[in-house]
Structures are given as structure tokens and as C-alpha cells.
CSV table of C-alpha atoms in Angstrom, one decimal:
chain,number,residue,atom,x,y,z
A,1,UNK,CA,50.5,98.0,24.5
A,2,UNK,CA,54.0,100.2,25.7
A,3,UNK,CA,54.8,99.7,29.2
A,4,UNK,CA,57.3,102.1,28.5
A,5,UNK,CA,57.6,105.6,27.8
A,6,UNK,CA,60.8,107.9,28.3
A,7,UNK,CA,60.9,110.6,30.5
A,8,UNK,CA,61.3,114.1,28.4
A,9,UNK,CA,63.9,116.4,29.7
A,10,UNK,CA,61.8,118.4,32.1
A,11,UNK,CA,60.7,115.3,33.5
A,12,UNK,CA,64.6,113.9,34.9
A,13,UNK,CA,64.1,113.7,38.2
A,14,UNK,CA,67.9,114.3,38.7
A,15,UNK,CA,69.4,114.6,42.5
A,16,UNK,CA,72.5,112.0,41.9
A,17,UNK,CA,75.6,114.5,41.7
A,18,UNK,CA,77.1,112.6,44.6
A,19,UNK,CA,76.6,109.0,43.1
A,20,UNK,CA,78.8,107.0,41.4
A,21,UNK,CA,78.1,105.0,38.7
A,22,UNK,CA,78.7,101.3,37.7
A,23,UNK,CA,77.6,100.5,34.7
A,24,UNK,CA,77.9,96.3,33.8
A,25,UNK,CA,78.7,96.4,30.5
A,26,UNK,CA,81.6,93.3,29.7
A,27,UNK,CA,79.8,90.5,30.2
A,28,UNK,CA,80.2,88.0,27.2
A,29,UNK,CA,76.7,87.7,25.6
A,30,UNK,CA,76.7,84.2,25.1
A,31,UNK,CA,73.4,83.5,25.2
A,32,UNK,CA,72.4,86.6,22.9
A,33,UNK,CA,75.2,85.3,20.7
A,34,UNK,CA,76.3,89.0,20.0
A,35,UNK,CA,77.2,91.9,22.2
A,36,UNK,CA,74.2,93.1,24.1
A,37,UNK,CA,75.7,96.7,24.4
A,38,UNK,CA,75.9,97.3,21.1
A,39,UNK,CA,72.1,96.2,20.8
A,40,UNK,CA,70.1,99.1,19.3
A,41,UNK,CA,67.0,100.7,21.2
A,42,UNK,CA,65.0,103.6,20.4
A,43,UNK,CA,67.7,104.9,18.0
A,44,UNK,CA,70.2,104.5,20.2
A,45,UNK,CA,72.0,101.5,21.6
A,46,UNK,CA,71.5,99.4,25.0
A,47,UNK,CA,75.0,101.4,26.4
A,48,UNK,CA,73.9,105.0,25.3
A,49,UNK,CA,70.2,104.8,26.3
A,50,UNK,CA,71.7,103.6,30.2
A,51,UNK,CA,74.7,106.0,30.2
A,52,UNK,CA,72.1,109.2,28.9
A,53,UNK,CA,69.6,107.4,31.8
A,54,UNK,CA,72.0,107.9,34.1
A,55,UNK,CA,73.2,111.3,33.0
A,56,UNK,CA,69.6,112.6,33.6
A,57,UNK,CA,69.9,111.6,36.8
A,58,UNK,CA,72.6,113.9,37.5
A,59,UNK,CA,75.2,110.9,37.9
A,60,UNK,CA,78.5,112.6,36.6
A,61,UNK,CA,81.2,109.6,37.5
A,62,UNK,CA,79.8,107.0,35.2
A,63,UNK,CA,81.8,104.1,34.6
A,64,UNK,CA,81.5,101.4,32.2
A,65,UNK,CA,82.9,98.2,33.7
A,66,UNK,CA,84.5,96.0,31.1
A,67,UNK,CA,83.2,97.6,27.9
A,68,UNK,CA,84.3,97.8,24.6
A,69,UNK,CA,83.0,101.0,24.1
A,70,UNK,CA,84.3,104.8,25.6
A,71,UNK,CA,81.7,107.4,25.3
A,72,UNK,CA,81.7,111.0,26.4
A,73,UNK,CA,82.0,111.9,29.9
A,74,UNK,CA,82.4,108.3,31.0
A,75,UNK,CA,85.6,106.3,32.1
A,76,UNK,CA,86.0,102.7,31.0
A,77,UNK,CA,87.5,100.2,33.6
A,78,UNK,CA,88.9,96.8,32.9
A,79,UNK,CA,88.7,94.2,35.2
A,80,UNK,CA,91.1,93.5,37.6
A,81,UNK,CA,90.1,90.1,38.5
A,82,UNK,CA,89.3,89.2,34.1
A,83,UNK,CA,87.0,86.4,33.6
A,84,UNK,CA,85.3,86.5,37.2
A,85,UNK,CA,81.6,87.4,36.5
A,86,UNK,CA,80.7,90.6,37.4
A,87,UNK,CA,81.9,90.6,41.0
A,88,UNK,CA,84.5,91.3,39.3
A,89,UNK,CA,83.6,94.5,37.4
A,90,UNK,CA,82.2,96.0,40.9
A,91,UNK,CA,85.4,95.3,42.4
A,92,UNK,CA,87.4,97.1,39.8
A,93,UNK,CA,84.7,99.7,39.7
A,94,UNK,CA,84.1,100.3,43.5
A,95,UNK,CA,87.9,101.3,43.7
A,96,UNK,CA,88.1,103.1,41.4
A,97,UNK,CA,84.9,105.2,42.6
A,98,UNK,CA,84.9,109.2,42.9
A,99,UNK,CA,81.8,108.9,45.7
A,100,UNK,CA,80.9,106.7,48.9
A,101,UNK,CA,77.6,105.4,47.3
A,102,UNK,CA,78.0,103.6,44.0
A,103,UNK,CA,74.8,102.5,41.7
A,104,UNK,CA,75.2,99.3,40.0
A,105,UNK,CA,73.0,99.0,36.9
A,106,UNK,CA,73.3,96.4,34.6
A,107,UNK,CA,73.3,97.8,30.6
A,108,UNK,CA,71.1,95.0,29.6
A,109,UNK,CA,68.1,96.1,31.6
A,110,UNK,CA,66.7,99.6,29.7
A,111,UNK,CA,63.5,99.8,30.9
A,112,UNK,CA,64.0,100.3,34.7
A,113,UNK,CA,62.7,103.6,35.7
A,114,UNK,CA,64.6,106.3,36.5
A,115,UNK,CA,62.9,107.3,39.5
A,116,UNK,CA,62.9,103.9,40.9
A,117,UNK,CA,66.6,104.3,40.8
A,118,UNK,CA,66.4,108.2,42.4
A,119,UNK,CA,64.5,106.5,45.3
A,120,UNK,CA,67.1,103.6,45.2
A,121,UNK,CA,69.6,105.9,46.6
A,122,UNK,CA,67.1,107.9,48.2
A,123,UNK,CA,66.3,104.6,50.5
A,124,UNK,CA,70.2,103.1,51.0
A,125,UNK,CA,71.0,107.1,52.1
A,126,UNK,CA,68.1,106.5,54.6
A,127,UNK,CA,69.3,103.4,55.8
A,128,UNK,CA,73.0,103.5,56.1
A,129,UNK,CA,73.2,99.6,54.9
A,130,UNK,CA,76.1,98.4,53.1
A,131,UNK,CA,73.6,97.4,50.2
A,132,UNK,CA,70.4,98.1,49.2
A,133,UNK,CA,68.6,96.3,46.6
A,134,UNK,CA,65.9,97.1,44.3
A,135,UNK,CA,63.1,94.6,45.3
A,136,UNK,CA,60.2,93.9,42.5
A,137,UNK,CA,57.3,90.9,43.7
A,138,UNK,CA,59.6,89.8,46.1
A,139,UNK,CA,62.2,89.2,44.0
A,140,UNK,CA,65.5,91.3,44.4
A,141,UNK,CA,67.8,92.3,42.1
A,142,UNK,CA,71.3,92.3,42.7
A,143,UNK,CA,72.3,94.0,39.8
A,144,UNK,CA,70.4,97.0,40.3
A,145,UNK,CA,71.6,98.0,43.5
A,146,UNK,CA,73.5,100.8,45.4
A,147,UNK,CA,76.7,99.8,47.1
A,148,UNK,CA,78.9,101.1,49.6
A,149,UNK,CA,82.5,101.6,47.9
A,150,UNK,CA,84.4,100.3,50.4
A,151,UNK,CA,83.2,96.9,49.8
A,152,UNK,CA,85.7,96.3,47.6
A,153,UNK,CA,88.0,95.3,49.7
A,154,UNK,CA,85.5,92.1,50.5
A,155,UNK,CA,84.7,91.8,47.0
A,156,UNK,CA,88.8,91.3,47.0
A,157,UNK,CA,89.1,88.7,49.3
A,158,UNK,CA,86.5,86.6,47.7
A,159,UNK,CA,87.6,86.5,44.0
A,160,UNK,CA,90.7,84.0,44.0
A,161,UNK,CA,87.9,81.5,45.3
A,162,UNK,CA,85.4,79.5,43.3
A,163,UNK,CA,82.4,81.0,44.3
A,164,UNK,CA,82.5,84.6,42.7
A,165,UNK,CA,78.6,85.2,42.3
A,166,UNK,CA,77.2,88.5,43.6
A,167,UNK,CA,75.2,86.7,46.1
A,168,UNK,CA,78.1,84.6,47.7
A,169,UNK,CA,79.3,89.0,48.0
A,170,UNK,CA,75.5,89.8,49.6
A,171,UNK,CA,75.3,86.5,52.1
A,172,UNK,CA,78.3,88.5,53.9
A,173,UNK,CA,77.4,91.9,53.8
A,174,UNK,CA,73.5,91.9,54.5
A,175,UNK,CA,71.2,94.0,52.7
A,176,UNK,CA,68.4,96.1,52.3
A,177,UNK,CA,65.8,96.5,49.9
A,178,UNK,CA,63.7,99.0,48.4
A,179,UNK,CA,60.2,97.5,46.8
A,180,UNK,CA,59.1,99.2,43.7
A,181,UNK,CA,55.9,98.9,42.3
A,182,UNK,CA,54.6,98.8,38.7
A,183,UNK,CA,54.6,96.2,35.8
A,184,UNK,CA,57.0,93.2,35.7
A,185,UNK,CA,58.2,94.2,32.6
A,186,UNK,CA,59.9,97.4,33.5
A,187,UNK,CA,62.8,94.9,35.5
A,188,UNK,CA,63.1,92.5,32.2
A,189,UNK,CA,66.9,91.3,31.7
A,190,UNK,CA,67.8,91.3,27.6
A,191,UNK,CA,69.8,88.1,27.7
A,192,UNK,CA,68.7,86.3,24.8
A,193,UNK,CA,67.0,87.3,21.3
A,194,UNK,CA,63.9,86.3,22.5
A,195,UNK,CA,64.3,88.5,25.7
A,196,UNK,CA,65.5,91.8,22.9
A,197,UNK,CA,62.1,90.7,21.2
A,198,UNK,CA,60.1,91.1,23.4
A,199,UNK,CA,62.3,94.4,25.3
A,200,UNK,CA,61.6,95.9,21.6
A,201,UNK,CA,58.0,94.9,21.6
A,202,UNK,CA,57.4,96.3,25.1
A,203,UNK,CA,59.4,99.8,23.8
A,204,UNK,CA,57.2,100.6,21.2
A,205,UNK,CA,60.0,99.2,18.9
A,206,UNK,CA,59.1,95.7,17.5
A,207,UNK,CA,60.8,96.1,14.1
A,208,UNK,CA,64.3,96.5,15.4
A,209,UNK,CA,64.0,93.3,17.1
A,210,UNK,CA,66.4,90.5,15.1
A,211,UNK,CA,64.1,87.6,13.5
């Protein structure tokens, strides 16, 4: 069974012209022992299927915190802060931002939904909250989130410290979330090759999985 099917082009839901884009892509893959962006998926790779996710969307400042990688209408950012998790790549991100609300999406998760992520923003809009998390069985995810860009300046004061996790960030600032129904599955992180098995299982894609 596929508990995933894209979305064709009539279906985009669109709507996030006014949203920036932060898209984790630099971490070091040290657990998938090769570079997860690169990964391929659905003829495509893990950075191109989130990048043309978020292009559907209507995102148009997309940037790819960290990466390796430059594609097409998309602006690379290198840490400022190197080597601090990816607190780090939202700080460098969040100033750099073209719009007040940035999404943070992490490029090793492909099968979130875009319309979970259209009501994401939807909901921080609604709220006027710093953060607003995407929520799934009572588990939040701080990685798919929208943040407010001028957190960076507290993102800033906490990365010469040794606590640099996202969390440490979200203990501070508060948050909201937004609880999205549907299958588990649809929120899986790819961080080993046992997670991209079963992310290509799940896809409709077992043989591209590595053995």
C-alpha cells in the first residue's frame, strides 16, 4: 500500500507568494552515510522533489540553507554560525529572508503534504505567534514550522553557547501548533537507509531504495 500520492498540477493548492522559504538542506548525513539531498525519489532527488513542493505552493524566495547544491530560482545560504546544527541554518536564513513569515522544512522529509503546510501558514497568520509548529499525535515538529523572521536576532544570541538545539530556540519564544491529521507516515524523517527504505516503499518506489 502508497500512502502517498502527488498532487498533479491543477491540484497545488498554492497561496504562499508572501512566504519565505527555508529549506534544511546541510546537515551532515552521518547516519545515512551519504548525502540525503542528493537521495533520489520519484525520478527526482530528496532537494528537487521539496524545492518543486514548495514552488507549487507559490513560495518564490526559496532558500537552501547549507547545501551543496544551487538550483533554479533558489538562493543558497551558508552558515554563519558553521557546524552549529540547524539553528544555525535558520539563523543565517531568517536574515537573509525577503518576507516576515518564513517556512522551515527540512529536505529529508518528502512526504509531508502540501496542504498541511498551506494550512501551516494559514494557522501562524491566524495566530500572530512567533512560531507555529506542525503537530502530528501529539508530537510536534520543530522542523516543519513557520517562523517569524525576526527571531534571528535570538537565534544570534544563543549560538556562541553549548546548547544550540532548536528547542533550547522554542523554550524562549513559545509556540503554537497546528494538528494535522492523516497517517504517521506522511511526517517520516529519511535519516538512515533503513528510514529511505521504507520512505521508497511507502512512495510507490521500493526498487530505488539502496540494499
Amino acid at each position: 500500500m502508497s500512502y502517498f500520492e502527488p498532487l498533479s498540477q491543477a491540484e497545488r493548492p498554492g497561496g504562499l507568494e508572501g512566504v519565505s522559504a527555508v529549506l534544511l538542506a546541510g546537515g551532515r548525513s552521518a547516519r545515512m552515510g551519504r548525502d540525503k539531498a542528493a537521495l533520489p525519489f520519484r525520478g527526482t532527488t530528496l532537494l528537487e522533489w521539496q524545492v518543486d513542493k514548495l514552488r507549487g505552493l507559490g513560495v518564490g524566495d526559496i532558500m537552501l540553507s547549507g547545501c551543496r547544491y544551487s538550483l533554479p530560482g533558489t538562493r543558497p545560504i551558508p552558515d554563519d554560525w558553521p557546524g552549529r546544527g540547524p539553528l544555525s541554518g535558520m539563523h543565517a536564513c531568517l536574515k537573509r529572508a525577503l518576507h516576515p513569515d518564513c517556512l522551515v522544512l527540512s529536505v529529508d522529509a518528502p512526504l509531508v503534504p502540501p496542504q498541511a503546510l498551506t494550512a501551516l501558514v494559514q494557522a501562524h497568520r491566524a495566530s500572530g505567534a512567533a512560531v507555529t509548529l506542525l503537530c502530528h499525535g501529539g508530537k510536534w515538529e520543530p522542523l516543519m514550522g513557520v517562523y517569524r523572521r525576526e527571531l534571528f536576532r535570538a537565534i544570534e544570541a544563543l549560538l556562541p553557547g553549548k546548547n544550540t538545539a532548536v528547542r533550547h530556540l522554542l523554550d524562549q519564544t513559545g509556540f503554537e501548533t497546528l494538528n494535522w491529521p492523516g497517517e504517521e507516515a506522511l511526517f517520516l524523517n529519511c535519516n538512515t537507509p533503513e528510514d529511505y527504505r521504507r520512505l521508497q516503499t511507502l512512495a510507490g518506489n521500493p526498487s530505488d531504495a539502496p540494499q
